[in-house]
Structure formats: C-alpha cells, structure tokens
Coordinates of C-alpha atoms and ligand atoms in Angstrom, one line a residue:
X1417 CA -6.0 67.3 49.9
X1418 CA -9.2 67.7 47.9
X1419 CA -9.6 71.6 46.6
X1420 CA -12.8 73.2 48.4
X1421 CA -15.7 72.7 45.9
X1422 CA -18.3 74.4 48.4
X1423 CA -20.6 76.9 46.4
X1424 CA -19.7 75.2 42.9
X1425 CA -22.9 74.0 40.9
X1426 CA -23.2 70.4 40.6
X1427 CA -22.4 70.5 37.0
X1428 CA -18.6 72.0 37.5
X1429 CA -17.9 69.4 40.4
X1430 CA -18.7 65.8 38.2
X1431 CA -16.2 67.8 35.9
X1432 CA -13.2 68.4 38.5
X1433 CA -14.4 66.2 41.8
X1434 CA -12.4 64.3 43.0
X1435 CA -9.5 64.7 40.7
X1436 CA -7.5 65.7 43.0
X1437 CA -7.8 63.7 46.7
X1438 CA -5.9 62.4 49.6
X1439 CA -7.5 58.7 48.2
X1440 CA -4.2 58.7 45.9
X1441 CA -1.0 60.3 45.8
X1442 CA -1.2 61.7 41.7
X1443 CA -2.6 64.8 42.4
X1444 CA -0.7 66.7 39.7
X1445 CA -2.9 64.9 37.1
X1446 CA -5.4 66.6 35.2
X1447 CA -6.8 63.7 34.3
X1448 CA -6.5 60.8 36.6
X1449 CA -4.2 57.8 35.4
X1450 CA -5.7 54.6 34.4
X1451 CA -4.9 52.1 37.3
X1452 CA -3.9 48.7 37.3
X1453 CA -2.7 47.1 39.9
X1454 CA -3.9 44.1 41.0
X1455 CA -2.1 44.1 44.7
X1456 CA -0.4 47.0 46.8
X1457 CA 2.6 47.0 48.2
X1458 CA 2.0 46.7 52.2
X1459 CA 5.8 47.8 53.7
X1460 CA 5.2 45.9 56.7
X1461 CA 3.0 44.0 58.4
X1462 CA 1.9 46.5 61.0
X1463 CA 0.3 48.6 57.6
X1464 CA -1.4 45.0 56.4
X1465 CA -2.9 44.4 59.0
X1466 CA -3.9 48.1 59.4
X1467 CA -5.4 47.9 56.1
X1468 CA -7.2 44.6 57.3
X1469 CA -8.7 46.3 60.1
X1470 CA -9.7 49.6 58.8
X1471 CA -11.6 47.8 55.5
X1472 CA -15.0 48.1 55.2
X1473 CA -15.3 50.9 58.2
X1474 CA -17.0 54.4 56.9
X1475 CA -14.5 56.8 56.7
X1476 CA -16.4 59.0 54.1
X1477 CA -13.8 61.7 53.8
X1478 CA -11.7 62.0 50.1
X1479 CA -9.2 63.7 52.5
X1480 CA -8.4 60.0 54.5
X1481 CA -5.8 58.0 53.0
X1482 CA -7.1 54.3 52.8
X1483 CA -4.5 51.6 52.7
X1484 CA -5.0 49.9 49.8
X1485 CA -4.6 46.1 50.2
X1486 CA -6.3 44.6 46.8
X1487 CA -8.4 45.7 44.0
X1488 CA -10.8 43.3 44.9
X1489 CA -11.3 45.6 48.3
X1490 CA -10.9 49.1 47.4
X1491 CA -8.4 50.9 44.9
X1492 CA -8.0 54.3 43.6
X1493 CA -9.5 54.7 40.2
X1494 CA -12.6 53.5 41.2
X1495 CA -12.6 55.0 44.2
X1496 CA -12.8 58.4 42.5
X1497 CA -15.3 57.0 40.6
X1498 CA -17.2 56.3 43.7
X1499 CA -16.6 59.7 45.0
X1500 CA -18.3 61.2 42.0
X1501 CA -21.2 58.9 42.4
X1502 CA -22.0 59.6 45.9
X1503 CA -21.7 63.3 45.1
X1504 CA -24.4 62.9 42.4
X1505 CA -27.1 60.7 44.1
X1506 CA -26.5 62.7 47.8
X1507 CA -25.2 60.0 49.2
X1508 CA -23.0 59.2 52.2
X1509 CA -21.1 56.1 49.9
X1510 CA -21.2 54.7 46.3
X1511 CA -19.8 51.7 45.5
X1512 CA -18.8 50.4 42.2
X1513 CA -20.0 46.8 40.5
X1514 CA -19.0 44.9 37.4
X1515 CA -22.7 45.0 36.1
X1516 CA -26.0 46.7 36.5
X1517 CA -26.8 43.2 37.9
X1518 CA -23.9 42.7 40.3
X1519 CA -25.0 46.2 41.8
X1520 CA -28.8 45.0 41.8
X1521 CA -28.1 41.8 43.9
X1522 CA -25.6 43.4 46.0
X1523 CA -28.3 46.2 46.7
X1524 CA -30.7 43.6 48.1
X1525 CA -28.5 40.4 49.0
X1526 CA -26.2 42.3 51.6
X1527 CA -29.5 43.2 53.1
X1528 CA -32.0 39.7 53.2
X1529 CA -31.7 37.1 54.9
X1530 CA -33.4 33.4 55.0
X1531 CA -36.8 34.3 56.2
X1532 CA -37.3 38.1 55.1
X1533 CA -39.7 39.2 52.6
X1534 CA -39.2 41.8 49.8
X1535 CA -41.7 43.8 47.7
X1536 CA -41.1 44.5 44.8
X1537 CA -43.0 46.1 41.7
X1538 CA -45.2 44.1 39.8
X1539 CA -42.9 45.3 36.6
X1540 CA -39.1 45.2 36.9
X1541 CA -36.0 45.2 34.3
X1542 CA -36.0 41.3 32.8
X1543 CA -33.7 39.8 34.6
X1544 CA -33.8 41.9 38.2
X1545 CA -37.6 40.0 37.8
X1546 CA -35.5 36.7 37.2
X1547 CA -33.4 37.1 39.9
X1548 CA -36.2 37.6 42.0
X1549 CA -38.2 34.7 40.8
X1550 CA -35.7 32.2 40.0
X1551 CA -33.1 32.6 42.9
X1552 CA -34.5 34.5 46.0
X1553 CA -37.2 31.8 46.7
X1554 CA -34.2 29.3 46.7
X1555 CA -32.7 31.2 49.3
X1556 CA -35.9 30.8 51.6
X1557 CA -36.4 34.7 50.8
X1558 CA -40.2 35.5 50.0
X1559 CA -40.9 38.1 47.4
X1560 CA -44.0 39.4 46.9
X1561 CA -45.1 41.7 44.1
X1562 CA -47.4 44.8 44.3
X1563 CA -48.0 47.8 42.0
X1564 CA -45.5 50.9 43.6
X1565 CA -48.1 53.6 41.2
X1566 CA -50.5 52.9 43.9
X1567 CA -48.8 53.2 47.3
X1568 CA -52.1 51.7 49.7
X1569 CA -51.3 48.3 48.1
X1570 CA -47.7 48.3 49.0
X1571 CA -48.2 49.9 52.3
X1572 CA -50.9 46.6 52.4
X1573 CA -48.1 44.3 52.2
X1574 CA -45.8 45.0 54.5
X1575 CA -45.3 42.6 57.2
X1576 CA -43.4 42.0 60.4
X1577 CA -40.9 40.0 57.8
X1578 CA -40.3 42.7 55.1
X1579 CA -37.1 43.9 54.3
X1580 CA -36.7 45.6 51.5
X1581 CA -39.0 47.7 49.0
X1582 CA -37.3 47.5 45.3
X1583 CA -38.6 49.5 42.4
X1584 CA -37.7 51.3 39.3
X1585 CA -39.0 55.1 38.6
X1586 CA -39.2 55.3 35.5
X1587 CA -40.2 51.7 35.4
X1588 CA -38.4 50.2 32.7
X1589 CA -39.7 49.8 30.0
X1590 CA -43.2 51.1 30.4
X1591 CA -42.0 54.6 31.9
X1592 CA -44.7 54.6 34.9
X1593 CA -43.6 56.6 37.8
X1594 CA -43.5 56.0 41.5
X1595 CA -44.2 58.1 44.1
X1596 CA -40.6 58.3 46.2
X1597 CA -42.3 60.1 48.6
X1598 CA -44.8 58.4 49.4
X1599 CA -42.8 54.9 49.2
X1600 CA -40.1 56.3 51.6
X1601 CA -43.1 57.6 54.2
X1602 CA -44.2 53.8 53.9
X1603 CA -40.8 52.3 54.9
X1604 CA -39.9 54.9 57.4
X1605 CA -43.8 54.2 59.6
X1606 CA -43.0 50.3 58.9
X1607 CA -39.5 50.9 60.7
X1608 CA -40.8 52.6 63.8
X1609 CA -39.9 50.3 66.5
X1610 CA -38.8 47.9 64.7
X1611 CA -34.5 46.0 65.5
X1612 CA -34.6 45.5 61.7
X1613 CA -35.4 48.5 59.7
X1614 CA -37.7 48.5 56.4
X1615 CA -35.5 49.5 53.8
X1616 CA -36.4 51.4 49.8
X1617 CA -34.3 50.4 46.9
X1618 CA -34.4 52.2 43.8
X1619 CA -33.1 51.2 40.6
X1620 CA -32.7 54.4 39.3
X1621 CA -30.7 53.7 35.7
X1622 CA -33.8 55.1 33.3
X1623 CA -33.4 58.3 35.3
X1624 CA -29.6 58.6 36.0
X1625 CA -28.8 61.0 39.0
X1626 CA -28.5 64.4 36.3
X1627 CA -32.8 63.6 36.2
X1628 CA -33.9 62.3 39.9
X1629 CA -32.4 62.3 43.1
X1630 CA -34.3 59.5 45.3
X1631 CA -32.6 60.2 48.8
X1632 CA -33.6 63.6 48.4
X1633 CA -37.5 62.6 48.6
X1634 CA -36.0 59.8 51.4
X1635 CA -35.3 56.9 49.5
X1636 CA -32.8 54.7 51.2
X1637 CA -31.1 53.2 48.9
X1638 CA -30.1 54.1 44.9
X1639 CA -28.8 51.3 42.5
X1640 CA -27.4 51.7 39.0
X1641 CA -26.1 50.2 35.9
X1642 CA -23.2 52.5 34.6
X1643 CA -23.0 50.4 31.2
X1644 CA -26.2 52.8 30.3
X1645 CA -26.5 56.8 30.5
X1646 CA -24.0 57.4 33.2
X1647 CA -21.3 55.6 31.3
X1648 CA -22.9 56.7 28.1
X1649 CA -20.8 55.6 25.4
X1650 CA -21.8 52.3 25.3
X1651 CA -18.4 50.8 26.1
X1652 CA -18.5 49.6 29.5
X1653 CA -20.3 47.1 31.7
X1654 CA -20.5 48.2 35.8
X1655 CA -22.9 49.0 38.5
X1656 CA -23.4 50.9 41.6
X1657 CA -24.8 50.9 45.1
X1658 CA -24.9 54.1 46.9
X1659 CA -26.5 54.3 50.2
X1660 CA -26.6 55.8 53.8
X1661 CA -23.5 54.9 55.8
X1662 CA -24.6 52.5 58.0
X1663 CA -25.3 50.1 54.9
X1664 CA -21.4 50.6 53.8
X1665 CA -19.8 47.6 55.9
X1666 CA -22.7 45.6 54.7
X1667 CA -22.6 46.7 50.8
X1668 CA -18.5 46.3 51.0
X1669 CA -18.0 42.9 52.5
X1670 CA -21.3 42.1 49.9
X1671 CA -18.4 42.9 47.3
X1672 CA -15.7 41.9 48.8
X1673 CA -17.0 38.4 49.1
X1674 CA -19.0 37.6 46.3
X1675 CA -16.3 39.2 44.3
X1676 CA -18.7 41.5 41.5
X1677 CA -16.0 44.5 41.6
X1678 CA -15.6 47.2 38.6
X1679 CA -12.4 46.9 37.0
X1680 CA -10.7 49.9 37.1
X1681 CA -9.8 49.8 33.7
X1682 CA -13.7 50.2 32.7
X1683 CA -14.2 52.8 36.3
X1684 CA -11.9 54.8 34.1
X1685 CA -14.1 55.3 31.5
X1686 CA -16.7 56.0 33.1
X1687 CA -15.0 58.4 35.0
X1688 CA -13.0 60.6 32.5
X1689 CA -15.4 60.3 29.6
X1690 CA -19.1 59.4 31.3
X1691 CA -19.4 61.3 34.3
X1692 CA -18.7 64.2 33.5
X1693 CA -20.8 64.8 30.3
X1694 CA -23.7 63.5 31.7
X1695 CA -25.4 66.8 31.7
X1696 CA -24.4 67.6 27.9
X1697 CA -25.7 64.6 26.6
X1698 CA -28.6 63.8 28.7
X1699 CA -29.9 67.8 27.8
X1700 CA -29.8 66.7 24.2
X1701 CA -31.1 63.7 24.2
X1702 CA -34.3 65.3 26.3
X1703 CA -34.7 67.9 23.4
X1704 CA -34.5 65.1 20.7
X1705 CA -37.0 62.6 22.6
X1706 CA -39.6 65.6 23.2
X1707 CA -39.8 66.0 19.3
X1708 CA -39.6 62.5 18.2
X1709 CA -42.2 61.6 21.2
X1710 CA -44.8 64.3 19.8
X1711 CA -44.0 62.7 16.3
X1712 CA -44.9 59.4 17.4
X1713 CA -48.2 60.6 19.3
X1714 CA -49.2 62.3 16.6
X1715 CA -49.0 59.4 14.1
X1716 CA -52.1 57.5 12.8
X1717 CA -50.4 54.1 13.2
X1718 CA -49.3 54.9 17.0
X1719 CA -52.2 53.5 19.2
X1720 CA -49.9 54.9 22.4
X1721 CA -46.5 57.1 23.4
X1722 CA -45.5 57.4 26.8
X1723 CA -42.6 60.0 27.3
X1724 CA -42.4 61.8 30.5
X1725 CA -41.9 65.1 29.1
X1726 CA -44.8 64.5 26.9
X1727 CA -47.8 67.5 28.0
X1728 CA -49.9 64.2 28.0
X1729 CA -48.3 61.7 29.7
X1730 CA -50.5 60.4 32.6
X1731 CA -48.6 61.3 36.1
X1732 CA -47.3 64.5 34.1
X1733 CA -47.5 66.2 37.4
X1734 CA -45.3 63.5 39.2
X1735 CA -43.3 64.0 36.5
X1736 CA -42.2 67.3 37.0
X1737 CA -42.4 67.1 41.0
X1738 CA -39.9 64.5 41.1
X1739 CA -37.5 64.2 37.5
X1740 CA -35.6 67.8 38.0
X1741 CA -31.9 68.2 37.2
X1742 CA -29.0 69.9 39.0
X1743 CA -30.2 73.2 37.9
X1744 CA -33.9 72.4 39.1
X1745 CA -35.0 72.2 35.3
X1746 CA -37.5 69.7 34.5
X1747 CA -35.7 66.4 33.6
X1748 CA -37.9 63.9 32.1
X1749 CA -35.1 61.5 30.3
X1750 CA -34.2 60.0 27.0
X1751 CA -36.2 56.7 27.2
X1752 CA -39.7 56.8 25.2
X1753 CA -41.9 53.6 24.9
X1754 CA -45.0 53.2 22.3
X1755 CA -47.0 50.7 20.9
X1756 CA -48.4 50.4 17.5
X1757 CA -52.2 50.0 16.5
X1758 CA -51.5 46.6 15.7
X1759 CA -54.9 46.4 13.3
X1760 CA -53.4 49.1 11.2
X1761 CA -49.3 48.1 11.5
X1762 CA -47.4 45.0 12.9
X1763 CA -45.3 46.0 15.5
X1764 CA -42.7 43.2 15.1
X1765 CA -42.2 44.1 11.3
X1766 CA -42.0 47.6 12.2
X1767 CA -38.9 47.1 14.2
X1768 CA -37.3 44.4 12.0
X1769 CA -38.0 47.0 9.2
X1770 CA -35.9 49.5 11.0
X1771 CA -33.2 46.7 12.1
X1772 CA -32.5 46.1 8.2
X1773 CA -33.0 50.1 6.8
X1774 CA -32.8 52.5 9.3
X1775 CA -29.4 54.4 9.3
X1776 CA -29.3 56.3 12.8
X1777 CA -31.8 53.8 15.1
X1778 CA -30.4 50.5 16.2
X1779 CA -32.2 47.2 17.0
X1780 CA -30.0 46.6 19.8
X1781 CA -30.7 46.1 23.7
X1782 CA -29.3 48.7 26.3
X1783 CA -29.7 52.3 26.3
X1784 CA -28.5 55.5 27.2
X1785 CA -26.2 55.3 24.2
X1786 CA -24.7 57.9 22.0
X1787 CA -27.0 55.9 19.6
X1788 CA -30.6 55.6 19.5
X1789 CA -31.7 52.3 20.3
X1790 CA -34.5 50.5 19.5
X1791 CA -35.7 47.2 20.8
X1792 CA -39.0 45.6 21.9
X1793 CA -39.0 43.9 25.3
X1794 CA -41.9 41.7 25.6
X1795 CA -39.2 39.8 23.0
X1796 CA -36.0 40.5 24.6
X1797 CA -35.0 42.5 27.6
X1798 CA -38.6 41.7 29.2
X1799 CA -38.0 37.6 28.0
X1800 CA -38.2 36.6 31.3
X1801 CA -41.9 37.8 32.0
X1802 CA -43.1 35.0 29.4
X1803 CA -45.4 37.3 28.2
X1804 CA -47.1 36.9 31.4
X1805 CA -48.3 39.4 34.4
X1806 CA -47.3 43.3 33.5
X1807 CA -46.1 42.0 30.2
X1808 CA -49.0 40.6 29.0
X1809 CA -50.6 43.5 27.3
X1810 CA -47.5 45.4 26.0
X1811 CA -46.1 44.6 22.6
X1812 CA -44.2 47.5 23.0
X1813 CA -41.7 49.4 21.6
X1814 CA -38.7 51.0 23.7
X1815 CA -36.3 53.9 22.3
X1816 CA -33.3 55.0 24.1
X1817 CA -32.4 58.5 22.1
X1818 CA -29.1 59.0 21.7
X1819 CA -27.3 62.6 20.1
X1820 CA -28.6 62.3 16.2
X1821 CA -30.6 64.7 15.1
X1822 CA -33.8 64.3 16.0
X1823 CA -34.9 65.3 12.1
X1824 CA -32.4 61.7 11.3
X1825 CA -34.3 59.9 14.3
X1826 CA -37.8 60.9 12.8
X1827 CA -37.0 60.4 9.4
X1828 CA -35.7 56.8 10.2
X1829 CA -38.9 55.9 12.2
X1830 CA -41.2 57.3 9.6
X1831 CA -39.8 55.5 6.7
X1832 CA -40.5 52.2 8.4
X1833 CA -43.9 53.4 9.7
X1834 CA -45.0 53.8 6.2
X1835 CA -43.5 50.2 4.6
X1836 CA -45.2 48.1 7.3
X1837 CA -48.6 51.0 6.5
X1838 CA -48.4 49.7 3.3
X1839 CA -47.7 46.2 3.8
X1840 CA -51.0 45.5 5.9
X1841 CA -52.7 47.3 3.1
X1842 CA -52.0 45.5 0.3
X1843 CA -52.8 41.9 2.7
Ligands
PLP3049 C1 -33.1 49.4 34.6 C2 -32.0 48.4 34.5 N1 -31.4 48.0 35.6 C3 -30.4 47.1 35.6 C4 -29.9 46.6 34.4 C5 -28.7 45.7 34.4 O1 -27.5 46.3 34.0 P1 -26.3 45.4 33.4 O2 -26.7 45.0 32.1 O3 -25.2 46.4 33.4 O4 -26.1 44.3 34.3 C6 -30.5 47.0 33.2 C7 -30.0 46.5 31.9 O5 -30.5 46.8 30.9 C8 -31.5 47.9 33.3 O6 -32.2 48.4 32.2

C-alpha cells in the first residue's frame, strides 16, 4: 500500500513517492531496486490473459497491482518513475519514452490521423521542427505554423481539421513565452461541439515541472525529455507524455507498438538521483543564471540577453504569472540566450574561444546539466531551420547553467568576451 502523502509539500513527495506502492511487491526498500527483467512470469494462463486484457485500461491508482506481462508494456521501475511524473505535472498518467523525441512523436502521433491538421509554433526545438516538416506531410497530416506569443493568429487558424496545438514555453532556444491560458481557452472554444476534440501539447523540457505546471492553466497535454533538467546529470536519454486519462489507451498502445519505451535501467536514474533533486539544483542554477544574465546585459559587446528572471525581459509579467515553483516562488529557469554585437565581437569565435579555454562552460549540446553548457543553435541544435524562418535573424547564443559558481561561469565568459574584443580590434 502507498503510505498517505496527503498534506506533504510537493518537494518531500518527489523525495519518498512512490517508493513504496502496491505497483511492486519490494516495499521494504529505501531505495527502489534497479529492475531488469525483460519478461514476467505469468503462472497460468487465466493471469496472461488477464494481463492482456487489463493493458492499456486507466487504472490510475499506485495501490492496484498490474500484471506485468513485458517491459515493453509496463514494468515496475519505470512505473514509479511514471508515478512521480504525473505527481509533478498534475496529471492523471505519465508515461515514460526512450528519448525526448520518442515522447514528442508519441505526444502527437497517437493523436493525428491522415487528414488532420496541427499548429504548431513558428519556432520549435530542431528536430521536433524536422519531424514536422519532413515526416508529418508524408503521412497526409497538414501542419501549419503560427506565432503561439500572439494568440489571435493561432485562434485564426484553427479549422474544422485541427487536431492538435504544439508549443514550447519557454520556446527553445529564444526563451519567448506563451500564454497557456489563453492557448488552452482557444482549444477548449474550438472543441465545443465538436466528436473530435482540439487538443494543446506542450513541450515543457526548458521549464521542467519544479518551474511551470501547464495543466494547471488547462493545457491538455505536457511532453518532456528526461535526458535534460529532470534527469539532470546528464547520463540518461528518455522522454515523457503525461496527459488526462482518456488519452492513456491511446499514449500506451502509441508505445506499445512503435516500441520507444525507457529502459528501466536509465528510469532508475532518473528516479533515484534526478527526480528527487530537482528542486536543489534547479534553485541554484536560477540564482547563478540571474547573475550571469545581468553580467551579460550589462556587457558592451552583448547587443541582447533574454533570461526570464531578468527585470527586463519583455513578457516579464507573463513570466512571473505562469513560471512559479512548488512553493509558489517565482521560477524563471536555468536557460539564458544572447547574442553578440556582431560589429564589435564575432559570435562564432566567441564560442569556439570558450570551447578551447574555458574551464567550467562546455561547447556541448543539451542542457539542464550539472554543467554549464554552451552552444549556438542556428549551427547545431536549430540545423534544421537552415537558417531560414524564426532562425533567420538569431546568431544566438544558448547557456544551460549548471551548479558552478556563478563567479567561475562569469569569469569563463568574460575571458573570451575580451580575446574575440581584441581580436576585431586589431583587424
Ligand atoms: C525542448 C526539447 N524538446 C525535446 C528534445 C528532444 O530530447 P531528446 O534529445 O531526449 O530526444 C530536446 C533536445 O534537446 C529539447 O531541447
């Protein structure tokens, strides 16, 4: 039986909850055991087929006992894992995928169909935006593209055909925000009346549940990839769904068929080490970004610095309606993005300066990292954009902070703000 965690803060129950559940039978564990088993052992037939009934039917509770068939289907590491991750978001079900990616096309593919339309922001992660471009038309799925920071033209868009509305808040990598209020009220008039309801999807990685919780402004649907701030160590790929209960047979067979599960192994992880000190590290990482983002506004080779948490960031208010943590406390993040007056400093040598110098920032992709991470999309994660559309103007720079100190993080930056300084200098 899980213990009674009614009246505990958010921040105690990712450390104990669901440690102990009628999922499993090891609930004399502290710390859950690492799973691996592959298949289950069935007894007879009678349970098999049981098992093969009962799969992909909401039963919600920790306290029912699933018959556990295959990993593939369900299994109990992960499953704990899953529990946690609905707990977060406010969820009725999370559901655990081998990537960021697998959890991004699961999100959307177990809802479209041949003939539906989705809309989707103008600016999305690199390959969510090649998925979307390169695959979906294939599929005879329209997508069309409008700008979510002004909710009129999305709410112009919608047609008898759309499905799905999929976003990003924080966008990655520019850190715009979207309105998740006024994005759900959108989807929830388009539904009225409707057999096949309008559906919101959020990717909501930059954020991770500790700093926003969409369903709680009425977003339907809240995807993740664990490899960044939720795992947090930077040691394991995976992804997540987590949605209202009538998408669960629909997100479940999704997984069960195209096959994109988290290993336990990595659910683990994520579970014993990420979940849980989610709060520690993303409080830290929001004290260091606040300095190192006033740093970077304030210097003269900086042309621009968006940080949310910044006093002059542009939907500051927005900002501190919607990114609030467990405790209520103003959440803005650990991911900054800034461009460099390129007539005064070459953005490009900048970073390769810090790739071959810097001791605690790392040119690296991913973030949400014990280490600060410094990369520039138009060049990499963004690759797929061409330098085209919402790409076209940024030669930006994006910084995941991770737990140095923030005087290392500054003093890193600054050094190689001052070689490429004097480098356009003496040309
Ligand atoms: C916002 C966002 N969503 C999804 C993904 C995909 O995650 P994964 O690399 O685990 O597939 C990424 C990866 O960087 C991301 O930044």
């Amino acid at each position: 039986m899980s213990r009674n965690s009614d009246g505990y803060k958010k921040t105690t129950r990712i450390v104990h909850g669901a440690a102990r559940t009628g999922r499993w039978d090891y609930s004399h564990h502290v710390v859950p055991p690492l799973t691996a088993s592959a298949t289950f052992r069935l007894e007879s037939v009678k349970r098999g087929a049981r098992g093969f009934t009962e799969f992909g039917s909401f039963s919600g509770a920790d306290s029912a006992e699933p018959v556990y068939i295959y990993d593939r289907l369900d299994e109990p590491t992960r499953g704990l894992l899953e529990s946690q991750l609905a707990s977060m978001e406010g969820a009725d079900f999370a559901l655990a995928f081998a990537s960021g990616m697998a959890a991004v096309s699961a999100a959307m593919g177990s809802l479209l169909e041949s003939g539906d339309e989705v809309i989707a922001h103008t600016l999305l992660y690199g390959c969510t935006h090649s998925l979307l471009t390169n695959w979906y038309p294939k599929l005879g799925i329209k997508v069309r593209r409008a700008d979510f920071t002004d909710p009129a033209a999305v709410a112009k868009l919608v047609g008898p055909r759309t499905r799905a509305l999929y976003f990003e808040s924080p966008v990655n990598p520019t850190l715009e925000l979207v309105d998740l209020r006024s994005i759900s009220e959108i989807a929830r008039k388009a539904s009225a009346g409707r057999r096949r309801k309008v559906y919101t999807i959020i990717d909501n990685t930059f954020a991770t549940p500790f700093c926003q919780r969409p369903i709680e402004f009425g977003i339907d649907m809240v995807v993740h990839a664990l490899t960044k701030n939720i795992g947090g160590f930077g040691t394991d790929v995976g992804g997540a769904v987590c949605g209202p209960k009538e998408l669960f047979p629909a997100v479940m067979g999704y997984r069960k068929d195209f096959g994109g599960v988290l290993s336990p192994k990595a659910a683990w992880s994520i579970l014993v080490y990420g979940v849980p000190t989610i709060p520690l590290r993303v409080k830290r990482q929001q004290y260091t970004a606040l300095q190192v983002a006033r740093f970077l506004s304030q210097h003269p080779l900086v042309a621009e610095t968006r940080y949310p948490g910044l006093e002059s960031f542009k939907q500051r208010d927005l900002a501190l309606r919607q990114m609030r943590d467990f405790d209520g406390g103003f959440a803005p993040g650990n991911m900054i993005y800034f461009r460099l007056d390129e007539k005064k400093a070459s953005g490009v040598e900048f970073v390769d300066h810090v790739a071959k110098n810097a001791y605690c920032v790392t040119l690296a992709v991913s973030l949400g990292h014990t280490k600060t991470l410094i990369e520039m999309p138009s060049a990499m994660t963004h690759s797929a954009y061409a330098g085209e559309g919402p790409m076209r103007e940024h030669g930006g720079i994006r910084l995941s902070i991770g737990l140095e100190s923030p005087v290392d993080i500054i003093k890193d930056l600054e050094r190689s703000l001052a070689a490429v300084a004097g480098r356009r200098r003496r040309a």
